[in-house]
Amino acid sequence: MAAAAKAMRVAANLLQHRGAMATGAAATASPSSSLPTILGRLSSRGLAPGRCSALLSAARGYSSEAKGGEEELRVRYLDDEHKGIVVLGLNREHAKNALNKHVVKMISKVMEALKTDKKVRTIIFRSEVPGVFCAGADLKERAKMHSSEVSSFVSKARATINEIANLPVPTIAAIDGIALGGGLELALACDIRVAATSAKMGLVETKLAIIPGAGGTQRLPRTVGVSLAKELIFSARVLDGEEAKSVGLVSHVVEQNEAGDAAYRRALALAREFLPQGPVAMRVAKLAINQGMEVDLLTGLAIEEACYAQTIPTKDRIEGLLAFKEKRPPRYKGE
């Protein structure tokens, strides 16, 4: 009993201090607050559509710095049968989608908008450039930086990729081309990775006498295991789609098509599978999994209990039961 009570207290603290990262809201509950109350506060904050549009417009505004006036990060809200899916497309063809200060700043701005937009159900990261997902950090820009600037940039990139990892809705990386260094770190921050057979991916930083600095040394071991992650980082090995699938680096691998967007097409089909499910359930399921994976089983079960409790009073749960009884598709509203 004492161990269970301790686990519940630890779960409360985790959800109070870390759950806010997953929803973009600051946790305001006191340590004595009940677990359902904590999660209720975490999931209750939203962003008005007008504010969201303004933030996205501001992010798009940065693309005036791009070569030839191209949009370096394209944000698309899909419609019709794909409504609820947002596609973020990297579009720096001249630099193979390399991450520079400008792109990292754009991504961070868009994350700020998306993480509190309750109309968003799934986010897909893709490339608008054929044959490339993201080549990593922009080494031409890096070469011009003072050592102090490098540390600052890497810290910002790490924080931005953490923002991707902490988005409250499912995220999918569609890897249709090369994903090296920071590009693979971005993909690793997503919940699911889909790759074309022809894709090439790896953490190759040791070739440059540095190490992965945007989460790669932590997320790769959690994805493929410690020993293999060490081998891949030590060797700077690059895997193709089939090899990545065989070691668990990606969940799905598909043959590339003539358009060069096979992974994106598979990611889109996968995202559509998520759309019919209850929005509140999806958010708290992700929170429960993410937080539970970082603690012992007993504490993880307490986290699950707290998250489950948040689904009980929702209108969506009642709608799900009615739909089952009436043998019809449920009409969830995220309430």
Coordinates of C-alpha atoms in Angstrom, one line a residue:
M1 CA 0.0 0.0 0.0
A2 CA 2.8 2.4 0.9
A3 CA 4.5 1.7 -2.4
A4 CA 1.3 2.3 -4.3
A5 CA 0.7 5.6 -2.5
K6 CA 4.3 6.7 -3.2
A7 CA 3.8 5.8 -6.9
M8 CA 0.6 7.9 -7.0
R9 CA 2.5 10.9 -5.5
V10 CA 5.3 10.5 -8.0
A11 CA 2.8 10.2 -10.8
A12 CA 1.2 13.4 -9.6
N13 CA 4.5 15.3 -9.7
L14 CA 5.4 13.9 -13.1
L15 CA 2.1 14.9 -14.6
Q16 CA 2.2 18.3 -12.9
H17 CA 5.8 19.2 -13.9
R18 CA 6.2 17.2 -17.2
G19 CA 2.7 16.8 -18.5
A20 CA 2.5 20.5 -19.2
M21 CA 5.2 20.0 -21.8
A22 CA 3.0 17.6 -23.7
T23 CA 0.1 20.0 -23.9
G24 CA 1.8 23.3 -24.0
A25 CA 0.1 24.4 -20.8
A26 CA 1.8 25.3 -17.5
A27 CA 0.7 23.0 -14.7
T28 CA -0.8 25.0 -11.9
A29 CA -2.0 22.3 -9.6
S30 CA -0.6 22.1 -6.1
P31 CA 1.1 18.9 -4.9
S32 CA -2.1 18.0 -2.9
S33 CA -4.3 18.2 -6.0
S34 CA -6.0 15.0 -7.2
L35 CA -4.6 13.3 -10.2
P36 CA -7.7 13.7 -12.3
T37 CA -7.7 17.5 -11.4
I38 CA -4.1 17.7 -12.5
L39 CA -4.8 16.2 -15.9
G40 CA -8.0 18.1 -16.2
R41 CA -6.0 21.3 -16.0
L42 CA -3.4 20.0 -18.4
S43 CA -6.0 19.2 -21.0
S44 CA -8.4 22.1 -20.6
R45 CA -6.4 24.9 -22.3
G46 CA -6.9 25.7 -26.0
L47 CA -6.0 28.3 -28.5
A48 CA -8.5 30.4 -30.4
P49 CA -8.5 29.8 -34.2
G50 CA -7.7 33.4 -34.8
R51 CA -4.6 33.3 -32.6
C52 CA -3.5 30.0 -34.2
S53 CA -3.8 31.5 -37.6
A54 CA -1.9 34.6 -36.6
L55 CA 1.0 32.5 -35.2
L56 CA 1.1 30.3 -38.4
S57 CA 1.1 33.4 -40.5
A58 CA 4.0 34.8 -38.5
A59 CA 5.9 31.6 -39.0
R60 CA 5.3 31.7 -42.8
G61 CA 6.5 35.3 -42.8
Y62 CA 10.0 34.2 -41.9
S63 CA 10.3 32.5 -45.3
S64 CA 11.0 35.9 -46.9
E65 CA 14.6 35.1 -45.9
A66 CA 14.6 32.0 -48.1
K67 CA 16.5 31.8 -51.4
G68 CA 14.3 32.8 -54.4
G69 CA 11.4 33.6 -52.1
E70 CA 10.6 29.9 -51.4
E71 CA 8.7 28.9 -48.3
E72 CA 11.2 27.0 -46.2
L73 CA 8.5 25.5 -44.0
R74 CA 5.1 24.8 -45.6
V75 CA 2.2 24.4 -43.2
R76 CA -0.9 22.7 -44.6
Y77 CA -4.2 22.0 -42.8
L78 CA -5.8 19.2 -44.8
D79 CA -9.5 19.1 -45.6
D80 CA -12.4 16.6 -46.3
E81 CA -11.5 13.1 -45.3
H82 CA -8.1 14.3 -44.0
K83 CA -9.5 17.0 -41.8
G84 CA -7.6 17.2 -38.6
I85 CA -4.3 16.3 -40.3
V86 CA -1.6 19.0 -40.5
V87 CA 1.4 18.5 -42.8
L88 CA 4.6 20.3 -42.2
G89 CA 6.9 20.3 -45.2
L90 CA 10.6 21.2 -45.2
N91 CA 11.4 23.1 -48.4
R92 CA 15.0 24.2 -48.6
E93 CA 15.9 22.6 -51.9
H94 CA 19.1 24.6 -52.3
A95 CA 20.4 23.3 -48.9
K96 CA 18.9 19.8 -48.9
N97 CA 16.5 20.9 -46.1
A98 CA 19.5 21.5 -43.8
L99 CA 18.5 23.0 -40.4
N100 CA 19.8 26.6 -39.9
K101 CA 18.8 29.2 -37.4
H102 CA 16.0 30.5 -39.5
V103 CA 14.3 27.1 -40.0
V104 CA 14.7 26.1 -36.4
K105 CA 13.0 29.4 -35.4
M106 CA 10.2 28.7 -37.9
I107 CA 9.6 25.2 -36.6
S108 CA 9.5 26.5 -33.0
K109 CA 6.9 29.1 -33.9
V110 CA 4.7 26.6 -35.6
M111 CA 5.0 24.1 -32.6
E112 CA 3.8 26.9 -30.3
A113 CA 0.7 27.3 -32.4
L114 CA 0.0 23.6 -33.0
K115 CA 0.5 22.3 -29.5
T116 CA -2.6 24.1 -28.2
D117 CA -4.8 23.9 -31.3
K118 CA -7.4 21.3 -30.4
K119 CA -8.6 21.0 -34.0
V120 CA -5.3 19.3 -34.8
R121 CA -5.5 15.5 -34.6
T122 CA -2.3 14.3 -36.2
I123 CA 0.9 16.0 -37.6
I124 CA 3.0 14.7 -40.4
F125 CA 6.6 15.9 -41.0
R126 CA 7.7 15.5 -44.6
S127 CA 9.9 17.0 -47.2
E128 CA 8.8 19.0 -50.2
V129 CA 12.2 18.3 -51.8
P130 CA 12.5 15.0 -53.8
G131 CA 15.1 12.6 -52.5
V132 CA 15.7 14.5 -49.2
F133 CA 14.1 14.5 -45.8
C134 CA 16.7 16.6 -44.0
A135 CA 20.4 16.5 -44.4
G136 CA 21.0 17.7 -40.8
A137 CA 22.5 20.9 -39.6
D138 CA 23.5 23.6 -42.1
L139 CA 27.3 23.2 -42.1
K140 CA 27.9 26.2 -44.3
E141 CA 26.2 28.4 -41.6
R142 CA 27.9 26.4 -38.9
A143 CA 31.4 27.1 -40.3
K144 CA 30.8 30.9 -39.9
M145 CA 29.7 30.6 -36.3
H146 CA 31.8 31.4 -33.2
S147 CA 32.1 28.4 -30.8
S148 CA 29.8 30.2 -28.4
E149 CA 27.2 30.6 -31.2
V150 CA 27.4 26.8 -31.9
S151 CA 26.4 26.0 -28.4
S152 CA 23.5 28.4 -28.5
F153 CA 22.3 27.1 -31.8
V154 CA 22.5 23.4 -30.7
S155 CA 20.6 24.2 -27.5
K156 CA 17.9 25.9 -29.5
A157 CA 17.7 23.0 -31.9
R158 CA 17.5 20.5 -29.1
A159 CA 14.7 22.5 -27.4
T160 CA 12.8 22.8 -30.6
I161 CA 13.1 19.0 -31.3
N162 CA 11.9 18.4 -27.7
E163 CA 8.9 20.6 -28.6
I164 CA 8.1 18.1 -31.4
A165 CA 8.5 15.2 -29.1
N166 CA 6.1 16.8 -26.6
L167 CA 3.3 17.6 -29.0
P168 CA 0.1 16.2 -27.5
V169 CA -1.1 14.6 -30.7
P170 CA 0.4 11.7 -32.8
T171 CA 3.3 12.7 -35.0
I172 CA 4.6 10.8 -38.0
A173 CA 7.9 11.4 -39.9
A174 CA 7.6 10.5 -43.6
I175 CA 11.2 9.8 -44.7
D176 CA 11.3 9.8 -48.5
G177 CA 15.0 10.6 -48.8
I178 CA 18.1 11.2 -46.8
A179 CA 17.7 11.9 -43.0
L180 CA 21.1 12.5 -41.5
G181 CA 22.3 13.9 -38.2
G182 CA 19.7 16.5 -37.1
G183 CA 17.3 15.3 -39.7
L184 CA 17.2 11.9 -38.1
E185 CA 17.0 13.5 -34.7
L186 CA 13.9 15.3 -35.8
A187 CA 12.4 12.1 -37.1
L188 CA 13.3 10.3 -33.9
A189 CA 11.3 12.9 -31.9
C190 CA 8.2 11.8 -33.8
D191 CA 6.0 9.0 -32.5
I192 CA 6.1 7.0 -35.7
R193 CA 8.6 6.9 -38.6
V194 CA 7.7 5.7 -42.1
A195 CA 10.5 5.3 -44.7
A196 CA 10.9 4.5 -48.4
T197 CA 13.2 1.6 -49.2
S198 CA 15.5 4.1 -50.9
A199 CA 15.8 6.4 -47.9
K200 CA 19.2 6.8 -46.2
M201 CA 19.4 7.6 -42.5
G202 CA 22.0 7.8 -39.8
L203 CA 23.6 9.8 -37.0
V204 CA 26.8 10.7 -38.7
E205 CA 28.1 13.4 -36.3
T206 CA 31.2 11.5 -35.2
K207 CA 32.6 11.9 -38.7
L208 CA 32.8 15.6 -37.9
A209 CA 34.4 15.0 -34.5
I210 CA 31.2 15.9 -32.7
I211 CA 28.2 13.9 -31.3
P212 CA 24.5 14.1 -31.9
G213 CA 23.4 17.1 -29.9
A214 CA 19.6 17.4 -30.5
G215 CA 18.5 14.3 -28.7
G216 CA 20.1 11.5 -30.8
T217 CA 22.2 10.0 -28.1
Q218 CA 19.1 9.6 -26.0
R219 CA 16.3 8.8 -28.4
L220 CA 18.2 6.3 -30.6
P221 CA 19.0 4.0 -27.7
R222 CA 15.4 4.1 -26.6
T223 CA 14.3 3.2 -30.1
V224 CA 16.8 0.5 -31.2
G225 CA 18.5 -0.5 -28.0
V226 CA 21.7 0.7 -26.3
S227 CA 24.2 -1.6 -27.9
L228 CA 23.0 -1.1 -31.5
A229 CA 22.7 2.7 -30.9
K230 CA 26.3 2.8 -29.8
E231 CA 27.4 0.9 -32.8
L232 CA 25.5 3.1 -35.2
I233 CA 26.8 6.3 -33.6
F234 CA 30.4 5.1 -33.2
S235 CA 30.5 4.0 -36.9
A236 CA 28.4 6.9 -38.3
R237 CA 26.7 4.1 -40.3
V238 CA 23.9 5.0 -42.8
L239 CA 21.0 2.6 -43.1
D240 CA 18.5 2.3 -46.0
G241 CA 14.8 1.9 -45.4
E242 CA 14.9 -1.9 -45.2
E243 CA 17.8 -2.0 -42.8
A244 CA 16.1 0.7 -40.7
K245 CA 12.9 -1.4 -40.5
S246 CA 14.8 -4.5 -39.6
V247 CA 16.4 -2.8 -36.5
G248 CA 13.2 -1.0 -35.4
L249 CA 14.3 2.5 -36.4
V250 CA 11.2 2.9 -38.6
S251 CA 7.8 1.2 -38.2
H252 CA 6.9 0.9 -41.9
V253 CA 9.0 0.7 -45.1
V254 CA 7.5 1.1 -48.6
E255 CA 8.8 0.9 -52.1
Q256 CA 9.4 4.3 -53.5
N257 CA 7.1 5.5 -56.3
E258 CA 7.6 7.7 -59.4
A259 CA 6.5 10.8 -57.5
G260 CA 9.1 10.2 -54.8
D261 CA 6.5 10.5 -52.0
A262 CA 5.7 6.9 -51.1
A263 CA 6.6 7.3 -47.4
Y264 CA 4.4 10.4 -47.2
R265 CA 1.5 8.5 -48.8
R266 CA 1.8 5.7 -46.3
A267 CA 2.1 8.2 -43.4
L268 CA -1.1 9.9 -44.7
A269 CA -3.0 6.6 -44.8
L270 CA -1.7 5.8 -41.2
A271 CA -2.9 9.3 -40.0
R272 CA -6.3 8.6 -41.4
E273 CA -6.5 5.5 -39.2
F274 CA -6.1 7.8 -36.1
L275 CA -8.8 10.3 -37.1
P276 CA -12.0 8.3 -36.0
Q277 CA -10.7 7.9 -32.5
G278 CA -11.6 10.0 -29.5
P279 CA -9.4 13.2 -29.4
V280 CA -9.2 13.4 -25.6
A281 CA -8.3 9.7 -25.4
M282 CA -5.6 10.1 -28.1
R283 CA -4.0 12.9 -26.2
V284 CA -4.0 11.3 -22.7
A285 CA -2.9 7.9 -24.2
K286 CA 0.2 9.6 -25.7
L287 CA 0.8 11.4 -22.4
A288 CA 0.5 8.1 -20.4
I289 CA 2.8 6.2 -22.7
N290 CA 5.5 9.0 -22.9
Q291 CA 5.6 9.6 -19.1
G292 CA 5.2 5.9 -18.2
M293 CA 8.2 4.9 -20.3
E294 CA 10.5 7.0 -18.2
V295 CA 9.5 5.6 -14.8
D296 CA 9.2 2.2 -13.0
L297 CA 6.1 0.0 -13.7
L298 CA 4.3 0.9 -10.5
T299 CA 4.5 4.6 -11.1
G300 CA 3.7 4.1 -14.8
L301 CA 0.4 2.3 -13.8
A302 CA -0.4 5.2 -11.5
I303 CA 0.1 7.6 -14.4
E304 CA -2.2 5.4 -16.5
E305 CA -4.8 5.5 -13.8
A306 CA -4.7 9.3 -13.7
C307 CA -4.9 9.5 -17.5
Y308 CA -7.8 7.0 -17.7
A309 CA -9.7 9.0 -15.1
Q310 CA -9.7 12.0 -17.5
T311 CA -11.7 10.1 -20.1
I312 CA -14.5 9.0 -17.8
P313 CA -16.4 12.4 -17.5
T314 CA -16.1 13.3 -21.2
K315 CA -19.0 13.6 -23.6
D316 CA -17.0 11.6 -26.0
R317 CA -17.0 8.6 -23.8
I318 CA -20.8 8.7 -23.6
E319 CA -21.0 9.2 -27.3
G320 CA -18.8 6.2 -27.9
L321 CA -21.1 4.0 -25.8
L322 CA -24.2 5.3 -27.6
A323 CA -22.7 4.8 -31.0
F324 CA -21.8 1.2 -30.0
K325 CA -25.3 0.6 -28.8
E326 CA -26.9 2.2 -31.9
K327 CA -24.4 0.4 -34.2
R328 CA -23.2 3.6 -35.9
P329 CA -19.9 5.5 -36.2
P330 CA -19.3 7.7 -33.2
R331 CA -19.3 11.5 -33.7
Y332 CA -16.5 12.7 -31.3
K333 CA -16.0 16.4 -30.6
G334 CA -13.0 16.3 -28.2
E335 CA -15.2 17.2 -25.2

